[in-house]
Amino acid sequence: MTLRLWKIVVYGHRGQARIVKFNPHGLSIITGASKTGKSSLIDIVDYCTGRDTCNVADGVIRRAVSWYGVLFDRGDTRIFVARRNPPPGETRNPEAYLEVGGDVDVPDHATLTKNITVEALEAYLTSTAGISENVHQPPEGQTRAPLTANFRHALLFSFQDQDEIDSRKVLFHRQGEPFIPQTIKDVLPYFLGAVDEEHLRKQAELDQARKELRKLERLAAEKEEVETLVSSRTADIYREAQVAGFLPEGDVPPPSEAIASLRSIGAAEAAEREPDLDGVQAELQTERARLRSQLSAVREELRQVRQVEELAGGYLDEVLEQRSRLAPLGLLPKGAQDVNACALCGTSLDAPIPTVAELTASLKDLDGQLRTVKREMPRLQALQADLFQRRGGIEAALSENQRLINEHVAKAEQARAERDSRLHRARTSGRITYFLETVRSGNGPSDLETRLVAARERTNALLSLLDPDEVRERLTSFVNIVGEYMTVYSARLDLEHSGSRLRLDLRNLAVVADTPDGPVPLQRMGSGENWVGYHVLAHLALHKWFRQKERPVPAFLIFDQPSQAHYPPERDVEGNVNILGDADREAVYRLFRLMADVAKELTPGFQIIVIDHADLKDDWFADAVVERWRGGQALVPTDWLDQ
Amino acid sequence: MTTQPWSERPEEEANLLNPAFCSLLIRSAARDYRSATKTSLPFALSFLILPVVLHKPTRDALPSTTATLMTAWAVANPAVLAGFGQRAQRFVESTREAILFGAGHGWLKFTGPGLIAGPKRLGGDPANLPSNTAEVGSCFAASRLLGRWLASAGTTATVMSIWGVAP
């Protein structure tokens, strides 16, 4: 369930509110004359959802309005966002207001106050629309920064303003602005669903697995190197031990036996000595205790984070499950219908105290507001990645600490041996110890082989999950499906390349028709009628895909003046299309009929909002009209500017 | 509701969550809430005070000034909010007890659907007792900040949905 547009509101300077309400599903049409504020609607939604600048054109609206607001419906939760209109001559204002609840409606002007920053508003909407934590890493060799798809990006696919819808060069909203085309290309794989929702977490796991693998590989290399050295040096050391009287006379046995014999001396010698626990040793132990407690704190934090995710349905589930019920505090006494029940102590009262009745009433009210509200999962993937890294760091520090302790014990032993009167024996013993030390460190963990194999498998498994080729393959297949939808819908319109296979060209962000004479991109097609038609087809097909896959793209699509190729504003006479020739009238009809049918096909849960001059007389059209702005009717009532 | 008799509670819990301390924390939050809004602290919001103030990681994560907007702060602190619902549930009984205790001693007063600071007080506002440790001091500072902060955060439903709890 993702966001639908329910109401757009503008507030006057004297606290008046003008509300435009849309049909909850299917087609909504606002028809009217020029200069009534129709085209501002897209700019208002754009601004209220966090666009830096307010692009509502200078004029009546900018002068008469104090705040713009938009009420979204997510099915379980309603979200009202508002932003203050920048004063004349300015394009931005930091004041934004957010209200969330189960049955929130457009609030009074007096309620509006700054309670959220524009950045936080964008982050909130991103999360509330169900956009999971994601990041697009540009391919190696490209210098642009990684990009995280957010709500603002999702909106790029929801708007077609009047200059875009008939453009031969620009397919998507704001595609003509600098950097936006690259951004669209970067975020589209995510919105189409070709990128794994768990990408960020898996990337962190992969980094960790690679680190572990490198460590094991280094140990394995050392081990190999030492093993070749060992066989030649073992005999020398063995003989030295014989000379010193540690071992009986005789031939040198094979290396493995010889090392075992040498080890037995080491152990015997060590047993004779008391461990030398001086200050350094104590320091190392303190450090160890500190690291251990850090480690358990990080582990506990990770455990808690995982637990929260599991409560929300398990982090392996689909993105739509990444939402949990609000935690009920149980403030309402059981059987809250009982007015005699006390919200304070939970018991039943013989005679209700007025305050208690009031408390219970206000709690019930609040409960009603919040009953259906679902809570977004906090954004925990990045947090976990960070915790993984900290855990890895502490574990590495711990093993380094262990190594230092071992080394220190060995050194202390050796120092003691040096002090010993049996200097020669001691020296030899030291050499043996050192030799054994190298042998041991070369040996590494006894299960090195198995761990190495496991680490390789794990790394490869994660790599294949994150494989850019797989993403590309999925993307190609999804784009083909969208192209199929476009081709099917195109049969409904009489366009230049009707009957050809249509597809989206992601490299150039354009629609291409594959004809027997070769591919024809939108840019090379003629006439405004085709341009508008292919824009509408592309967006309808994309949104059909978004809805089928339940992708976190807002479930509304706004077209501004799709009829302009046939019914230009200068020919507008009260919205009447009968003044047009048969062909044009027929084309306008077909276009609206297609939009109405697709809106119905994807209902419930999908809206198409059309802003246009045309006003068809058919019932299905009239039923979809939510506002008719003619004869003094407009977005901003005329008396708002009267002083 | 079964509240354990005082003598049967684990000593540490009894001392840390003692109703006098808890009700003074709620009182100082209600006082600052009222000075900012001229209205009483909504009953439901009073249940957010203790789990925020008495949980050290949450208290330490609070902003230094109420100029930081709560919604913006919440987006930036997912770790704190992650387990808040469960923690808040554990503090419900302590909060109820603290409110009843405070009302009984005149430290808290009901007006309509909410709470205000009562006419009586204990050694200053917030309570300034010789036994106050630095930790107690920071709890009072946090509860006052929270009172003012809740005042500017939006409707009760919005605030509760941000913290992820429902009545």
CSV table of N, CA and C in Angstrom, one decimal, chain B residues 29-84:
chain,number,residue,atom,x,y,z
B,29,ALA,N,8.3,17.8,33.7
B,29,ALA,CA,8.0,17.8,32.3
B,29,ALA,C,6.7,18.6,32.0
B,30,ALA,N,5.7,18.3,32.9
B,30,ALA,CA,4.4,19.0,32.7
B,30,ALA,C,4.5,20.5,32.9
B,31,ARG,N,5.4,20.9,33.8
B,31,ARG,CA,5.6,22.3,34.1
B,31,ARG,C,6.1,23.0,32.9
B,32,ASP,N,7.2,22.4,32.3
B,32,ASP,CA,7.7,23.1,31.2
B,32,ASP,C,6.8,23.0,29.9
B,33,TYR,N,6.1,21.9,29.8
B,33,TYR,CA,5.1,21.8,28.7
B,33,TYR,C,4.1,22.9,28.8
B,34,ARG,N,3.6,23.2,30.1
B,34,ARG,CA,2.6,24.2,30.2
B,34,ARG,C,3.2,25.6,30.0
B,35,SER,N,4.4,25.8,30.4
B,35,SER,CA,4.9,27.1,30.2
B,35,SER,C,5.1,27.4,28.7
B,36,ALA,N,5.3,26.4,27.9
B,36,ALA,CA,5.4,26.6,26.5
B,36,ALA,C,4.1,26.7,25.7
B,37,THR,N,3.1,25.9,26.2
B,37,THR,CA,1.8,25.9,25.5
B,37,THR,C,0.6,26.5,26.2
B,38,LYS,N,0.7,26.8,27.5
B,38,LYS,CA,-0.4,27.2,28.3
B,38,LYS,C,-1.4,26.2,28.5
B,39,THR,N,-1.2,24.9,28.1
B,39,THR,CA,-2.2,23.9,28.3
B,39,THR,C,-1.5,22.7,29.1
B,40,SER,N,-2.4,21.8,29.5
B,40,SER,CA,-1.9,20.7,30.3
B,40,SER,C,-1.2,19.7,29.5
B,41,LEU,N,-0.3,18.9,30.0
B,41,LEU,CA,0.4,17.8,29.3
B,41,LEU,C,-0.6,16.7,29.1
B,42,PRO,N,-0.9,16.4,27.8
B,42,PRO,CA,-1.9,15.3,27.6
B,42,PRO,C,-1.5,14.0,28.3
B,43,PHE,N,-2.5,13.4,28.9
B,43,PHE,CA,-2.3,12.2,29.7
B,43,PHE,C,-1.5,11.2,29.0
B,44,ALA,N,-1.8,10.9,27.7
B,44,ALA,CA,-1.1,9.9,26.9
B,44,ALA,C,0.4,10.2,26.8
B,45,LEU,N,0.7,11.5,26.6
B,45,LEU,CA,2.1,11.9,26.5
B,45,LEU,C,2.9,11.7,27.8
B,46,SER,N,2.2,11.8,28.9
B,46,SER,CA,2.9,11.7,30.2
B,46,SER,C,3.6,10.3,30.3
B,47,PHE,N,3.1,9.3,29.5
B,47,PHE,CA,3.7,8.0,29.5
B,47,PHE,C,4.9,7.9,28.7
B,48,LEU,N,5.3,9.0,28.0
B,48,LEU,CA,6.6,8.9,27.3
B,48,LEU,C,7.7,9.4,28.1
B,49,ILE,N,7.4,10.1,29.2
B,49,ILE,CA,8.5,10.8,30.0
B,49,ILE,C,9.5,9.8,30.6
B,50,LEU,N,9.0,8.9,31.4
B,50,LEU,CA,9.9,8.0,32.1
B,50,LEU,C,10.7,7.1,31.1
B,51,PRO,N,10.1,6.5,30.1
B,51,PRO,CA,11.0,5.6,29.2
B,51,PRO,C,12.1,6.4,28.5
B,52,VAL,N,11.8,7.7,28.3
B,52,VAL,CA,12.8,8.5,27.6
B,52,VAL,C,13.9,8.9,28.6
B,53,VAL,N,13.4,9.4,29.7
B,53,VAL,CA,14.4,10.1,30.7
B,53,VAL,C,15.2,9.0,31.5
B,54,LEU,N,14.6,7.9,31.8
B,54,LEU,CA,15.3,6.9,32.7
B,54,LEU,C,16.1,5.9,31.9
B,55,HIS,N,16.0,5.9,30.6
B,55,HIS,CA,16.8,5.0,29.8
B,55,HIS,C,18.0,5.8,29.3
B,56,LYS,N,19.2,5.4,29.9
B,56,LYS,CA,20.3,6.3,29.7
B,56,LYS,C,20.7,6.5,28.2
B,57,PRO,N,20.7,5.5,27.4
B,57,PRO,CA,21.1,5.7,26.0
B,57,PRO,C,20.1,6.7,25.3
B,58,THR,N,18.8,6.6,25.6
B,58,THR,CA,17.9,7.5,25.0
B,58,THR,C,18.1,8.9,25.5
B,59,ARG,N,18.3,9.0,26.9
B,59,ARG,CA,18.5,10.4,27.5
B,59,ARG,C,19.7,11.0,26.9
B,60,ASP,N,20.8,10.2,26.7
B,60,ASP,CA,22.0,10.8,26.2
B,60,ASP,C,21.9,11.2,24.7
B,61,ALA,N,20.9,10.6,24.0
B,61,ALA,CA,20.8,10.9,22.6
B,61,ALA,C,19.9,12.1,22.4
B,62,LEU,N,19.2,12.6,23.5
B,62,LEU,CA,18.4,13.8,23.3
B,62,LEU,C,19.2,15.0,22.8
B,63,PRO,N,18.5,15.9,22.1
B,63,PRO,CA,19.2,17.0,21.6
B,63,PRO,C,19.5,18.0,22.7
B,64,SER,N,20.4,18.9,22.5
B,64,SER,CA,20.8,19.8,23.6
B,64,SER,C,19.8,21.0,23.6
B,65,THR,N,19.0,21.2,22.6
B,65,THR,CA,18.0,22.3,22.6
B,65,THR,C,16.7,21.8,21.9
B,66,THR,N,15.6,22.5,22.2
B,66,THR,CA,14.4,22.1,21.6
B,66,THR,C,14.3,22.7,20.2
B,67,ALA,N,15.3,23.4,19.8
B,67,ALA,CA,15.3,23.9,18.4
B,67,ALA,C,15.4,22.8,17.4
B,68,THR,N,16.0,21.7,17.9
B,68,THR,CA,16.1,20.5,17.0
B,68,THR,C,14.7,19.9,17.0
B,69,LEU,N,14.1,19.8,15.8
B,69,LEU,CA,12.7,19.3,15.7
B,69,LEU,C,12.7,17.8,15.9
B,70,MET,N,11.6,17.4,16.7
B,70,MET,CA,11.5,16.0,17.1
B,70,MET,C,11.5,15.0,15.9
B,71,THR,N,10.7,15.4,14.9
B,71,THR,CA,10.6,14.6,13.7
B,71,THR,C,12.0,14.4,13.1
B,72,ALA,N,12.7,15.5,13.0
B,72,ALA,CA,14.1,15.4,12.3
B,72,ALA,C,15.0,14.6,13.2
B,73,TRP,N,14.9,14.8,14.5
B,73,TRP,CA,15.7,14.0,15.4
B,73,TRP,C,15.4,12.5,15.3
B,74,ALA,N,14.1,12.2,15.2
B,74,ALA,CA,13.7,10.8,15.1
B,74,ALA,C,14.3,10.1,13.9
B,75,VAL,N,14.3,10.8,12.8
B,75,VAL,CA,14.9,10.2,11.5
B,75,VAL,C,16.4,9.9,11.7
B,76,ALA,N,17.0,10.8,12.5
B,76,ALA,CA,18.5,10.6,12.7
B,76,ALA,C,18.9,9.6,13.7
B,77,ASN,N,17.9,9.2,14.5
B,77,ASN,CA,18.3,8.3,15.6
B,77,ASN,C,17.5,7.0,15.6
B,78,PRO,N,17.6,6.2,14.5
B,78,PRO,CA,16.8,5.0,14.4
B,78,PRO,C,17.1,4.0,15.6
B,79,ALA,N,18.3,4.0,16.1
B,79,ALA,CA,18.7,3.0,17.1
B,79,ALA,C,17.9,3.3,18.4
B,80,VAL,N,17.8,4.5,18.7
B,80,VAL,CA,17.0,4.9,19.9
B,80,VAL,C,15.6,4.5,19.8
B,81,LEU,N,15.0,4.8,18.7
B,81,LEU,CA,13.6,4.5,18.5
B,81,LEU,C,13.3,3.0,18.3
B,82,ALA,N,14.3,2.3,17.9
B,82,ALA,CA,14.0,0.9,17.5
B,82,ALA,C,13.3,0.1,18.6
B,83,GLY,N,13.8,0.2,19.8
B,83,GLY,CA,13.3,-0.6,20.9
B,83,GLY,C,12.4,0.2,21.8
B,84,PHE,N,12.0,1.4,21.4
B,84,PHE,CA,11.3,2.3,22.3
B,84,PHE,C,9.9,1.7,22.7
